[in-house]
XYZ file of C-alpha atoms in Angstrom:
535
model
C 0.229 0.177 0.013
C 2.965 2.476 1.140
C 4.317 1.705 -2.583
C 1.315 2.130 -4.606
C 0.820 5.699 -2.502
C 4.751 6.866 -3.186
C 3.455 6.564 -6.877
C 0.174 8.069 -6.779
C 1.980 10.742 -5.188
C 4.832 11.000 -7.499
C 2.154 10.480 -10.098
C 0.200 13.776 -8.758
C 4.066 16.147 -9.490
C 4.339 15.062 -12.886
C 0.601 15.901 -13.330
C 1.426 19.059 -11.663
C 4.290 19.342 -14.053
C 6.578 19.534 -11.338
C 10.069 18.574 -10.694
C 12.535 18.254 -7.701
C 14.584 21.165 -8.994
C 11.512 23.581 -10.155
C 11.006 27.067 -8.282
C 8.649 29.600 -9.320
C 8.285 33.185 -7.263
C 4.283 33.319 -7.334
C 3.825 35.460 -4.417
C 3.881 38.845 -2.818
C 7.037 40.022 -1.268
C 5.236 40.799 1.719
C 3.179 37.194 2.401
C 4.156 34.039 3.747
C 1.859 31.070 2.894
C 1.546 27.948 5.275
C 0.493 24.516 3.547
C -2.365 22.884 5.691
C -4.350 19.382 5.146
C -7.413 20.437 6.820
C -9.083 23.590 8.063
C -10.824 24.067 11.702
C -14.251 24.008 12.521
C -13.716 27.518 14.157
C -11.122 29.592 15.418
C -11.965 30.185 19.040
C -10.147 28.768 21.499
C -12.624 27.928 24.290
C -14.878 25.347 22.022
C -12.283 23.601 19.559
C -9.759 21.701 20.567
C -8.209 21.043 16.875
C -4.823 21.733 16.061
C -5.555 23.144 12.687
C -7.510 25.565 15.091
C -4.754 25.624 17.716
C -2.277 26.992 15.030
C -4.037 30.504 13.947
C -5.335 30.666 17.411
C -1.788 31.237 18.705
C -0.991 33.615 16.082
C -3.858 36.016 16.861
C -3.697 35.704 20.580
C -1.733 35.644 23.607
C -1.438 33.894 26.771
C -0.558 34.839 30.104
C 2.295 32.957 29.896
C 4.706 30.915 26.989
C 6.598 27.768 26.895
C 9.680 27.759 25.989
C 11.124 24.862 22.909
C 12.294 22.857 25.765
C 8.591 22.308 26.727
C 9.818 22.561 30.507
C 10.551 26.563 30.383
C 7.589 29.160 31.293
C 8.167 32.378 30.397
C 6.000 35.415 30.373
C 3.472 36.440 28.052
C 0.730 39.154 28.379
C 1.787 38.466 32.705
C 5.365 40.356 32.305
C 5.920 38.526 36.330
C 3.771 36.424 38.975
C 3.971 35.151 42.516
C 2.623 31.561 43.945
C 1.448 31.750 47.407
C 2.799 29.343 49.992
C -0.138 27.204 49.587
C -0.016 26.924 46.015
C -3.753 28.190 45.553
C -3.093 31.860 44.735
C -1.511 32.788 41.395
C -1.216 36.865 41.304
C -0.349 37.772 37.696
C 0.990 41.356 37.055
C 0.006 42.487 33.178
C 2.255 44.769 30.459
C 0.866 47.840 30.655
C 1.366 48.156 26.550
C -0.536 45.275 25.136
C -3.888 46.239 22.781
C -6.442 44.147 20.620
C -5.984 43.779 16.636
C -8.909 46.613 17.443
C -6.641 49.068 19.422
C -7.914 48.871 22.928
C -6.044 48.209 25.445
C -5.687 45.206 27.564
C -6.650 44.562 30.916
C -7.648 42.803 33.738
C -10.910 42.869 32.975
C -10.497 40.437 29.812
C -8.345 38.316 31.586
C -10.952 37.087 33.839
C -13.630 37.603 31.460
C -11.658 34.959 29.186
C -10.413 32.582 31.676
C -14.066 32.686 33.113
C -15.043 31.597 29.291
C -13.035 29.259 29.055
C -13.599 27.103 32.589
C -17.707 27.880 31.424
C -18.430 30.906 34.137
C -19.490 33.091 32.004
C -23.610 33.755 29.766
C -24.072 32.118 27.994
C -22.332 28.697 28.599
C -19.280 28.092 27.021
C -18.443 24.278 27.546
C -14.584 23.969 26.602
C -13.883 20.089 26.459
C -10.761 20.951 27.948
C -11.474 23.236 30.853
C -9.888 20.927 33.177
C -6.681 22.587 32.326
C -7.504 25.612 33.671
C -7.545 23.874 37.444
C -9.992 23.648 39.840
C -10.820 27.463 40.334
C -12.740 29.422 42.451
C -12.323 32.382 41.287
C -10.053 34.926 38.774
C -10.397 38.683 39.582
C -9.786 41.407 38.937
C -7.282 43.449 41.748
C -6.583 46.300 39.565
C -6.907 46.986 35.801
C -2.945 44.891 35.547
C -2.851 43.265 38.398
C -5.122 39.625 38.700
C -5.764 37.206 40.464
C -6.105 33.307 40.014
C -7.985 31.338 43.565
C -7.942 27.884 42.991
C -9.440 25.614 45.433
C -6.439 22.589 45.343
C -2.847 23.365 44.552
C -2.834 22.608 40.629
C 1.158 22.001 40.246
C 1.716 22.111 36.139
C -1.218 25.564 36.077
C 1.146 27.397 34.188
C 2.041 25.170 31.747
C -1.648 25.055 31.053
C -1.675 28.945 30.073
C 0.738 29.034 27.913
C -2.154 26.322 25.044
C -3.665 28.212 23.512
C -6.669 27.309 25.251
C -6.043 29.712 27.818
C -5.701 32.794 25.180
C -6.633 36.332 26.139
C -9.404 37.100 23.877
C -11.335 41.077 23.648
C -14.848 40.787 25.624
C -16.795 42.984 23.481
C -16.024 41.083 20.362
C -16.717 37.893 21.882
C -20.458 39.130 23.324
C -20.724 41.331 19.715
C -20.304 37.788 17.638
C -22.266 35.395 19.979
C -21.728 32.447 18.645
C -19.705 33.234 15.794
C -16.933 33.885 17.773
C -14.033 32.565 15.689
C -15.853 32.466 12.782
C -17.330 35.509 10.896
C -14.070 37.542 13.339
C -11.722 37.304 15.870
C -9.855 40.628 18.397
C -6.590 39.409 20.449
C -3.328 40.705 21.494
C -1.213 37.918 18.836
C 0.917 39.254 16.553
C -1.136 38.572 13.737
C -4.987 40.005 13.372
C -8.150 38.729 11.959
C -8.707 39.725 7.632
C -10.946 36.498 6.435
C -11.721 33.074 5.939
C -12.692 30.884 3.716
C -13.290 27.633 5.068
C -11.108 25.391 3.507
C -9.732 27.170 1.352
C -7.638 29.947 3.302
C -7.069 31.695 6.306
C -5.805 35.683 5.765
C -3.971 37.330 8.678
C -2.545 40.707 8.625
C 0.890 41.836 11.163
C -0.481 44.206 14.388
C 1.339 46.750 13.904
C 1.940 47.565 17.565
C 2.742 43.931 18.735
C 6.455 44.300 20.910
C 4.924 42.091 23.691
C 6.416 38.861 21.853
C 8.183 35.766 23.702
C 11.713 35.803 24.988
C 11.999 32.598 23.698
C 12.067 34.397 19.393
C 14.629 36.528 18.256
C 11.974 38.914 17.242
C 9.449 40.074 19.735
C 7.685 42.266 17.307
C 5.913 43.626 15.218
C 6.152 41.292 12.999
C 8.547 40.623 9.367
C 5.871 40.420 6.934
C 2.304 42.016 6.924
C 0.625 39.210 5.511
C -0.115 35.174 6.634
C -2.172 33.120 4.208
C -3.102 29.430 5.759
C -3.960 27.551 2.993
C -6.056 23.897 2.868
C -4.875 22.169 0.739
C -6.493 18.024 1.003
C -3.923 16.063 -1.070
C -0.684 15.702 0.417
C 0.495 15.532 -3.393
C -0.175 18.955 -4.261
C 1.320 19.592 -1.340
C 4.665 18.699 -2.401
C 4.151 20.086 -5.282
C 3.456 23.620 -4.197
C 6.688 23.770 -1.740
C 8.961 22.542 -4.902
C 7.373 25.108 -7.091
C 7.569 28.228 -4.721
C 3.508 28.307 -4.638
C 4.000 28.293 -1.295
C 6.242 28.700 1.400
C 6.168 26.446 4.838
C 4.298 23.195 5.961
C 4.253 20.524 8.556
C 1.723 18.286 6.390
C 3.657 16.337 4.892
C 3.504 12.952 4.608
C 6.773 10.865 5.997
C 7.063 9.391 2.809
C 8.452 12.145 1.604
C 10.719 13.335 4.066
C 13.974 11.463 2.558
C 13.260 13.136 -0.860
C 12.589 16.646 0.488
C 15.711 16.755 1.933
C 17.916 16.436 -0.659
C 16.070 19.028 -2.576
C 18.514 22.450 -1.940
C 15.976 24.758 -2.406
C 13.345 23.427 0.969
C 14.644 23.554 4.097
C 13.807 20.893 7.564
C 13.216 21.995 11.210
C 12.553 19.478 13.495
C 12.010 19.152 17.518
C 13.614 16.884 19.538
C 10.992 17.965 22.468
C 7.592 16.830 20.729
C 4.891 15.142 21.871
C 2.456 13.378 20.275
C 1.936 9.874 20.383
C -0.068 7.067 17.864
C -1.785 5.118 20.172
C -4.733 2.216 19.621
C -6.792 1.943 22.732
C -8.890 -1.290 24.316
C -12.548 -0.433 25.361
C -12.064 -2.101 28.760
C -15.433 -2.670 29.129
C -16.046 -4.384 26.081
C -16.354 -7.937 25.424
C -12.743 -9.640 24.996
C -10.869 -6.360 25.667
C -12.038 -7.232 28.889
C -9.612 -9.262 29.572
C -5.846 -7.795 30.381
C -4.720 -11.718 28.544
C -6.139 -10.122 25.623
C -4.108 -6.976 25.659
C -0.722 -8.578 27.045
C -1.271 -10.716 23.875
C -1.798 -7.925 21.251
C 1.410 -5.946 22.636
C 3.525 -8.771 22.001
C 1.650 -9.524 18.066
C 1.927 -6.305 16.877
C 5.824 -5.933 15.800
C 5.602 -2.120 16.114
C 9.004 -1.255 15.000
C 7.710 -3.024 12.074
C 4.920 -0.859 12.071
C 7.076 2.374 11.941
C 9.395 1.619 9.147
C 6.223 0.598 7.160
C 3.479 3.063 7.944
C 6.060 6.168 8.861
C 8.619 5.360 6.613
C 11.153 5.098 9.540
C 10.147 9.140 10.377
C 8.557 7.953 14.199
C 9.767 6.245 16.935
C 8.772 2.785 18.045
C 6.684 3.068 21.389
C 6.661 1.101 24.540
C 5.858 3.365 27.656
C 2.121 5.545 27.239
C 4.908 8.483 28.053
C 7.930 9.937 25.993
C 10.891 8.984 27.559
C 12.057 12.644 27.030
C 9.162 13.917 28.821
C 8.581 15.702 32.173
C 8.071 12.078 35.121
C 8.464 9.360 32.045
C 9.383 6.878 34.348
C 11.672 4.424 33.166
C 11.131 0.837 35.100
C 7.750 0.957 33.185
C 9.048 0.355 29.689
C 10.276 -2.508 31.025
C 7.484 -4.090 32.456
C 5.702 -3.510 28.594
C 4.957 -6.903 26.330
C 7.564 -6.953 23.760
C 7.188 -8.402 20.176
C 6.887 -11.848 20.505
C 4.244 -13.949 19.089
C 5.444 -17.013 20.281
C 4.687 -15.491 23.605
C 1.478 -13.973 22.931
C 0.618 -17.404 21.840
C 1.024 -18.606 25.553
C -0.235 -16.201 26.923
C -3.305 -16.981 25.555
C -3.482 -20.812 26.366
C -2.815 -19.603 29.873
C -5.376 -17.474 29.995
C -7.899 -20.568 28.147
C -8.321 -19.127 24.994
C -8.739 -22.063 22.507
C -7.810 -21.922 18.793
C -11.008 -22.691 16.669
C -11.680 -24.172 13.920
C -11.123 -21.080 11.779
C -8.419 -20.115 13.642
C -9.835 -17.584 15.652
C -9.607 -18.327 19.317
C -12.830 -19.240 21.651
C -12.709 -18.649 25.606
C -16.924 -19.931 27.560
C -18.432 -19.431 24.192
C -16.602 -16.095 23.146
C -14.883 -15.675 20.193
C -11.329 -13.154 20.194
C -13.240 -10.802 17.991
C -13.401 -7.493 18.185
C -14.979 -4.324 16.450
C -11.922 -1.301 15.502
C -12.595 2.416 14.679
C -11.144 4.978 13.267
C -10.616 8.150 11.062
C -9.558 7.242 7.113
C -5.893 8.723 6.486
C -3.358 6.861 5.154
C -1.705 7.039 7.836
C -4.486 4.689 10.152
C -4.558 1.935 6.778
C -2.019 1.094 6.912
C -1.654 0.654 10.509
C -4.799 -1.327 11.223
C -3.799 -3.882 7.942
C -0.597 -4.020 10.435
C -2.384 -4.710 13.808
C -5.298 -6.729 11.705
C -2.414 -9.667 10.750
C -0.414 -9.378 13.648
C -3.337 -10.746 15.509
C -4.267 -13.088 12.954
C -1.617 -14.905 13.501
C -2.363 -14.815 17.168
C -5.736 -16.843 17.060
C -6.998 -12.297 17.521
C -9.623 -11.277 14.781
C -9.756 -8.000 14.499
C -12.852 -6.361 11.991
C -11.884 -2.787 11.243
C -14.042 -0.124 10.239
C -12.012 3.658 9.026
C -14.480 6.736 8.954
C -14.454 9.464 6.869
C -13.353 12.546 9.452
C -16.646 14.322 9.355
C -18.425 11.331 10.952
C -15.553 9.776 12.682
C -15.744 11.150 16.098
C -19.802 10.475 16.189
C -19.859 7.101 15.377
C -16.305 6.818 18.187
C -19.725 8.551 20.730
C -21.676 5.470 20.051
C -19.137 3.329 21.699
C -19.832 0.196 19.327
C -15.444 -0.019 19.442
C -13.225 -2.588 21.007
C -10.513 -0.654 19.746
C -9.692 2.648 18.649
C -7.068 4.272 17.402
C -5.870 8.027 17.828
C -2.996 10.543 18.011
C -2.461 13.487 20.428
C -0.227 15.592 21.846
C 1.112 16.755 25.449
C 3.722 18.792 27.244
C 4.340 16.227 30.420
C 3.340 13.314 32.074
C 0.724 14.343 34.148
C -0.837 15.977 31.517
C -0.565 13.039 29.320
C -2.137 10.432 32.101
C -4.750 13.472 33.060
C -5.924 14.196 29.951
C -7.177 9.644 29.451
C -7.202 7.774 32.318
C -9.219 9.578 35.331
C -12.497 7.706 35.458
C -14.405 11.392 35.593
C -13.571 11.566 31.533
C -15.443 9.197 30.192
C -16.464 8.286 28.049
C -14.574 10.542 25.799
C -11.777 11.624 26.080
C -10.933 8.069 28.251
C -12.976 6.233 25.447
C -11.522 3.484 27.014
C -13.752 3.864 30.011
C -11.313 2.556 32.411
C -12.525 3.422 36.040
C -9.975 2.917 38.668
C -10.399 4.462 41.928
C -6.563 3.742 42.292
C -5.668 5.771 38.878
C -8.322 8.449 40.256
C -6.132 9.072 43.295
C -2.592 8.334 42.118
C -3.394 11.495 38.945
C -5.541 13.613 41.814
C -1.930 13.281 44.242
C 0.025 14.268 41.025
C -2.125 16.970 40.250
C -2.220 18.785 43.220
C 1.109 17.979 43.671
C 3.676 20.987 45.015
C 7.011 18.540 45.310
C 7.500 17.948 42.384
C 9.325 14.027 43.964
C 5.994 13.384 44.560
C 4.586 14.220 41.599
C 6.993 12.079 39.847
C 6.138 9.451 42.497
C 2.213 8.914 41.924
C 2.362 9.582 37.922
C 4.873 5.998 38.117
C 2.288 4.236 39.815
C 0.174 5.660 36.786
C 2.247 4.242 34.455
C 3.447 1.033 35.903
C -0.384 0.395 36.461
C -1.584 0.453 32.829
C 2.055 -1.270 32.034
C 0.956 -4.111 33.385
C -2.844 -4.084 32.821
C -1.901 -2.826 28.732
C -5.171 -0.807 27.860
C -3.374 0.706 25.673
C -0.571 -0.636 22.762
C 1.215 2.834 21.984
C 2.465 2.556 18.639
C 4.826 5.501 18.049
C 6.403 8.862 18.584
C 5.875 10.534 15.679
C 8.079 13.602 14.654
C 7.906 17.303 13.793
C 9.197 18.157 10.554
C 8.697 21.957 9.681
C 9.648 22.001 5.792
C 10.259 25.613 4.011
C 11.341 27.095 0.596
C 14.588 29.689 0.714
C 12.159 32.054 0.442
C 12.015 32.376 3.984
C 13.672 32.318 7.262
C 12.867 32.885 10.989
C 11.835 28.787 10.296
C 12.058 26.650 14.060
C 9.815 24.553 14.823
C 7.883 24.539 18.403
C 5.610 21.343 19.118
C 3.158 23.354 21.767
C 0.573 20.891 21.296
C 1.563 20.158 17.739
C 1.800 23.404 16.576
C 4.560 23.679 13.513
C 5.115 27.563 13.341
C 4.412 29.673 16.899
C 3.661 32.327 16.896
C 5.123 33.181 13.306
C 7.004 36.826 14.481
C 10.763 35.384 13.529
C 9.683 34.276 9.926
C 10.816 36.933 7.409
C 11.149 37.017 3.321
C 14.598 36.554 2.507
C 13.862 36.431 -1.593
């Protein structure tokens, strides 16, 4: 399938008349065009968790604090400094006094209070953000004076500052939000970011223009503002071959949406540059719905780990441009537990068969195992894309060889989320970003997150207790110990088959400079302040 895909893609390039040396300067001098595969349904940080939304919102807005490229260091943002009370429950943020929204209105603490309250569902009309938990267990957010905000929690949240750096914590102009209502982020936007909303043609392009007064960019960037370029065009090009062709022809400048099969070829093109980010945490996984027949048995789940050749899968699906995974957590992430890696079953089909035999799963006449009249078969759901197609095929073959039948159903992205909501599947495949171990585990494994995003329906008071201890903990050692317990529990129970650690590569033409891969929530180009046209 992968070879066929390469032939189709290269055929698409040929049809477009593109050679590897093609370079046509067709863009305005003051504009940079960034390509992506899909559009967002809206650009409202409190109503969307889509990367497609976040990568644009992060250019149009700012957060109280910023995250450095190391994914660990929190830096000033709209707040130039802050203090934390000894009990870890109250954060006092001191705002910059020179910040303005795109319409010229000065930023004040009232905007911060409104934005945080809207994120956590305390404004009218109420906005139900699916990631309100990232704001912590908020007691009250209050304006002490026009440039001082007190953020009081009911209990400590050790990762509040890193969470506030994500685009969900964007500070918005209240007047614009109330004027546009449900159409905020659809018909307009008003933020303090380095770029301003100009126009949006859904599924085609988003046009942003430079915020001329911007001077408060993150310390991790060379340029604090204003931006070097006047316009950023986010162009939606669904076909991978067309994105590759446009990049080589100079009809677009930047993209992180290049299939891994093309990476080696593009790295050899002298007019193309690539920026990577080693501290990028985005994993692909297969989750088991642990209250469904068959996959409710840990023996089935552990056997699946032994039956799937993850190293081979990464070579076939991502052309080796990813890392095979074991534990739930990337080894570079804060509070990763190495011991849990050793507990995850290795690829060993013979051991998988022995595990199933010992658990009472006997091979039936059709090669599928049976226990107590129940065939070892389950339904697998995923979004229909190239990576999921190939992954499902490889996983299905590996499971079949040890006597487990996986029935695959793939859906277009427009309907996949609805199908996942039916809870009819036994397993599903997905990928996701995170910034730390506590962040990743809190997202998926607390019982309160059922049925989404905890689609595994994992329900363990022990897990909940460890996660709550980690979130409340102000002692780093105690937090590390708590999340280590969760990682080891998951390694033993195997409710999740982590497949690959994906890599972030941002490709650009030599027409532009200042391209540096960031990676916060998967965002390749963060803010865009350093981007400049040089040819």
